[in-house]
PDB file of C-alpha atoms in Angstrom:
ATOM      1  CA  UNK A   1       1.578  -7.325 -15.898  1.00  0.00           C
ATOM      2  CA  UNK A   2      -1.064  -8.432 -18.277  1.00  0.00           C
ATOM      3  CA  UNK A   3      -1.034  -5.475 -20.265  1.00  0.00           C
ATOM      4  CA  UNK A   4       2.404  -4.436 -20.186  1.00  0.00           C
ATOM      5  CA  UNK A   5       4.054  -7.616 -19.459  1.00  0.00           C
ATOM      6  CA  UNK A   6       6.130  -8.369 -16.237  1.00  0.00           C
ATOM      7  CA  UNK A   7       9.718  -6.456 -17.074  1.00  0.00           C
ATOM      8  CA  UNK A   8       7.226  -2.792 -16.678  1.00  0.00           C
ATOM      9  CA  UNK A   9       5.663  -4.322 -13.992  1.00  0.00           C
ATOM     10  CA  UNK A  10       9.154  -5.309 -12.119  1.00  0.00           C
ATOM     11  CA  UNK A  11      10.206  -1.782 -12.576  1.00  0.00           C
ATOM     12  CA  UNK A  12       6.849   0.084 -11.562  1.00  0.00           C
ATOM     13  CA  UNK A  13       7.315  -2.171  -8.349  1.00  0.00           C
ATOM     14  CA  UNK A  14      10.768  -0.866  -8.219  1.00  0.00           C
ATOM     15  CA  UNK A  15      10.015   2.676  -8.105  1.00  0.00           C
ATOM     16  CA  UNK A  16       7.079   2.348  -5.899  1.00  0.00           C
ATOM     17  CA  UNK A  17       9.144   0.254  -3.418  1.00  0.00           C
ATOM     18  CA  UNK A  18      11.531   3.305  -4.000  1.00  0.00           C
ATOM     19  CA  UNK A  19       8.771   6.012  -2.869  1.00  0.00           C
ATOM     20  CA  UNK A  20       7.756   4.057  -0.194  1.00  0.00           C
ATOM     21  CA  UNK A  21      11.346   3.313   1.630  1.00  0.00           C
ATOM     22  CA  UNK A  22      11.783   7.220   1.263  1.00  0.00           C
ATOM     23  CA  UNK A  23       8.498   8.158   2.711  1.00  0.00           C
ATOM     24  CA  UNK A  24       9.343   6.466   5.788  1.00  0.00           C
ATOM     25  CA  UNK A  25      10.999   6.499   9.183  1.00  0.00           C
ATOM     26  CA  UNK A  26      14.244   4.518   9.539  1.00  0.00           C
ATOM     27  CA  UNK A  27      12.459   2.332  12.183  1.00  0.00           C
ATOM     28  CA  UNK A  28       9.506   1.226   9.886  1.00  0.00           C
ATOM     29  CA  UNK A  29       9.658  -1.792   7.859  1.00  0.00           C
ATOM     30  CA  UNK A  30       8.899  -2.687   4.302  1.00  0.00           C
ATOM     31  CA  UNK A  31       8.285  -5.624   2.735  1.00  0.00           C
ATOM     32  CA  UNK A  32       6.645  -7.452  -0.805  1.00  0.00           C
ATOM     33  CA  UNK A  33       3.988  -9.469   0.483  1.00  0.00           C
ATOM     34  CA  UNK A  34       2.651 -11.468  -2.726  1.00  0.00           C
ATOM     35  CA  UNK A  35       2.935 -10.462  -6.048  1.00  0.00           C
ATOM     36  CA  UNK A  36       2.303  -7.357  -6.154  1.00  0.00           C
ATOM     37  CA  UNK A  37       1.311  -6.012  -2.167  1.00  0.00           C
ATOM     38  CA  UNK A  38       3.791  -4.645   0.455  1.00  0.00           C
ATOM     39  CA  UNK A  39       3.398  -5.155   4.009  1.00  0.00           C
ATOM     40  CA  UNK A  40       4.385  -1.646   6.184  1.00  0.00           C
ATOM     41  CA  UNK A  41       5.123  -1.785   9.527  1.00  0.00           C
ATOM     42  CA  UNK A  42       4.853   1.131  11.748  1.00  0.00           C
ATOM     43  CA  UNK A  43       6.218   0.753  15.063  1.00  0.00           C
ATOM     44  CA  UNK A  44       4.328   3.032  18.020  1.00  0.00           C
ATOM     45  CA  UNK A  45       1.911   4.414  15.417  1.00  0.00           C
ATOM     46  CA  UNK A  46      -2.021   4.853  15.101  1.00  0.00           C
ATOM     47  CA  UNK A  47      -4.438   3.955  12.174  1.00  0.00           C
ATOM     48  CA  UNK A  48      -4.521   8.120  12.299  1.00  0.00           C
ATOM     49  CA  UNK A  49      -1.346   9.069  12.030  1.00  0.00           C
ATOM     50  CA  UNK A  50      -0.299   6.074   9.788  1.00  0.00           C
ATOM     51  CA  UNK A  51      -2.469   7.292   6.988  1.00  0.00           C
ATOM     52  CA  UNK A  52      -0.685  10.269   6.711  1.00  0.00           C
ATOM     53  CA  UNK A  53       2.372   8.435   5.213  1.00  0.00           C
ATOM     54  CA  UNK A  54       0.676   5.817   3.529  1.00  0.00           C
ATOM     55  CA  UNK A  55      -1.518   8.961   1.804  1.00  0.00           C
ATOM     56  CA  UNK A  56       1.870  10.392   0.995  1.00  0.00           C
ATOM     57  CA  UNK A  57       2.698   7.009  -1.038  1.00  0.00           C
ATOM     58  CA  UNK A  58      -0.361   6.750  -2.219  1.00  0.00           C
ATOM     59  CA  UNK A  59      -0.850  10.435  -3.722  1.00  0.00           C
ATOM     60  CA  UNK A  60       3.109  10.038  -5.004  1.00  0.00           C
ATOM     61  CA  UNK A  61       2.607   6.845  -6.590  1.00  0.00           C
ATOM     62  CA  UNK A  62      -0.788   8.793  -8.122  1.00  0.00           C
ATOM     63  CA  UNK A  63       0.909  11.400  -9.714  1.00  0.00           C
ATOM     64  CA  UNK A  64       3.950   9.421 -11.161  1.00  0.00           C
ATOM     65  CA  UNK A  65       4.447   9.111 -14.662  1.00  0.00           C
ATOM     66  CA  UNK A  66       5.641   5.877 -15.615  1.00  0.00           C
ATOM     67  CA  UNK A  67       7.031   5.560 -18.767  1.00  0.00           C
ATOM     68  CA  UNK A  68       6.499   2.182 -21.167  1.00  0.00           C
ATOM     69  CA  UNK A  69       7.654   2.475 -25.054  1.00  0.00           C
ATOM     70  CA  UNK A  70       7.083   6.604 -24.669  1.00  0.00           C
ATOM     71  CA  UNK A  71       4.158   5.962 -23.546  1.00  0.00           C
ATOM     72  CA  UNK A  72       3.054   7.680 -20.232  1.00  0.00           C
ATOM     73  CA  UNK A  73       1.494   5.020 -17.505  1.00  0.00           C
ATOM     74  CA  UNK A  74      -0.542   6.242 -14.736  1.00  0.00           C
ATOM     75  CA  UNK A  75      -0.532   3.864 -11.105  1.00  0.00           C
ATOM     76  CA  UNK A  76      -2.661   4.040  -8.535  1.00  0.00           C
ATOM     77  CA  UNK A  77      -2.690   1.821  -5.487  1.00  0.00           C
ATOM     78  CA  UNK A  78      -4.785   0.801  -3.033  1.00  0.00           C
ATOM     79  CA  UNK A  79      -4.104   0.873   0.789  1.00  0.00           C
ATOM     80  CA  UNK A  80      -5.795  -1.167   3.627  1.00  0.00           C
ATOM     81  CA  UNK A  81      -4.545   0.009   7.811  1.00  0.00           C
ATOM     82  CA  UNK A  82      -5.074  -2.213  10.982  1.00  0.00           C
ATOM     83  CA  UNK A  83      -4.067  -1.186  14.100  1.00  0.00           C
ATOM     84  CA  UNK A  84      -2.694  -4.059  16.563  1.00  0.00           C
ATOM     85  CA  UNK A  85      -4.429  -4.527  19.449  1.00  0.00           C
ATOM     86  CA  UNK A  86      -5.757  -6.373  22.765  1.00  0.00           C
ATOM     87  CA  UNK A  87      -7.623  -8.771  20.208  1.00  0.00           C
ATOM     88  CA  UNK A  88      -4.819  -9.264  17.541  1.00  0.00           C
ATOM     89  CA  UNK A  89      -2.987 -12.222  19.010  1.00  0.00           C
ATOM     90  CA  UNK A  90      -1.336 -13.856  15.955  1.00  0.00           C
ATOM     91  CA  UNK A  91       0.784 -11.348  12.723  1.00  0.00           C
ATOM     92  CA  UNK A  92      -2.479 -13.172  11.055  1.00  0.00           C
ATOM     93  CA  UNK A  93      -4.972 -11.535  12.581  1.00  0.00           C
ATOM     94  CA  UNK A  94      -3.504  -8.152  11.519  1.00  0.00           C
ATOM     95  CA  UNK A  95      -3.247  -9.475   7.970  1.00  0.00           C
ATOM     96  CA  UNK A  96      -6.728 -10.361   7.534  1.00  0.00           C
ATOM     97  CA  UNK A  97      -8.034  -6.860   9.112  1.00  0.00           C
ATOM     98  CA  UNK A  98      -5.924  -5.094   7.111  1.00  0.00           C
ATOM     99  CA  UNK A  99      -6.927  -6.868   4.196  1.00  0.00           C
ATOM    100  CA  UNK A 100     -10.915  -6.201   4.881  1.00  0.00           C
ATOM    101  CA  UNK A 101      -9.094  -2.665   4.916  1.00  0.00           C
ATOM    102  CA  UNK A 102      -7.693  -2.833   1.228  1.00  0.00           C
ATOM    103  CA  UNK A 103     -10.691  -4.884   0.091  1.00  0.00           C
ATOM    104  CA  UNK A 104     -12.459  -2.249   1.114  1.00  0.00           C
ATOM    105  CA  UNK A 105     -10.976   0.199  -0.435  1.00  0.00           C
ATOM    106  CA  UNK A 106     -10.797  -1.773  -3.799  1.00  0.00           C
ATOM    107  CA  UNK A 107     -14.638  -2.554  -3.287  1.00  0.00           C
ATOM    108  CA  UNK A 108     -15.443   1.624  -2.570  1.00  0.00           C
ATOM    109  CA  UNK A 109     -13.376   2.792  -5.796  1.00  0.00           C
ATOM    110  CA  UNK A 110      -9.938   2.174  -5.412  1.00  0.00           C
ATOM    111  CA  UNK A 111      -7.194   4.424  -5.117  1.00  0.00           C
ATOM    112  CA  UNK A 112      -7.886   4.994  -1.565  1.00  0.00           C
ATOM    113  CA  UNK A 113      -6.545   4.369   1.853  1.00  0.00           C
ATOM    114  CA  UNK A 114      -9.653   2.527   4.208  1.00  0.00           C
ATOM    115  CA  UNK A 115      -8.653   2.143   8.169  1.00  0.00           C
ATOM    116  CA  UNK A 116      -9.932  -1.304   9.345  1.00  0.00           C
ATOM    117  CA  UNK A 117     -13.568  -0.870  11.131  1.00  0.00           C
ATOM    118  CA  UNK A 118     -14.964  -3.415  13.997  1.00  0.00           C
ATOM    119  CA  UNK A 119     -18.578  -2.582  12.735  1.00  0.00           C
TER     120      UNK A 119
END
């Protein structure tokens, strides 16, 4: 947004919206969580096997060209996982391990997918 101003940055979150609702399963659940972060939900899933569809995004979203005044724009994201379980008792909880996850990621290089960790 601050370098292309907010109508590219609407439609890049379009289109990656877009990739993400069609790298899914019907019975998973997408939604724009801030500005510019989604929320997934993945029903009766691991951290394991949900990083192989949030890699999918990721790597899509990688290899996009976005276009801005015939200019090509290349997008990566940044993906944090957290698995519910016996000590996640509020939807909080789960968003502040999975944001350790992304932080994480952002903090090791970006453009990366980092599984929450209780070490």
């Amino acid at each position: 947004n601050d370098t292309y101003g907010h109508q590219f940055g609407d439609k890049v979150l379009a289109e990656i919206s877009k990739i993400t609702k069609s790298s899914l399963r019907k019975t998973d659940c997408v939604a724009r969580y801030g500005g510019e972060e989604l929320v997934i939900i993945l029903p009766d899933t691991t951290t394991e096997q949900a990083k192989i569809p949030i890699e999918r995004i990721r790597e899509q979203i990688q290899n996009k060209n976005f276009m801005h005044n015939e200019e090509v724009i290349k997008i990566s994201i940044s993906c944090g996982i957290a698995e519910v379980d016996n000590e996640t008792v509020h939807q909080e909880d789960l968003l502040s391990k999975t944001d350790k996850a992304l932080y994480e990621s952002k903090k090791t290089g970006k453009n990366k997918t980092t599984i929450y960790s209780w070490d």
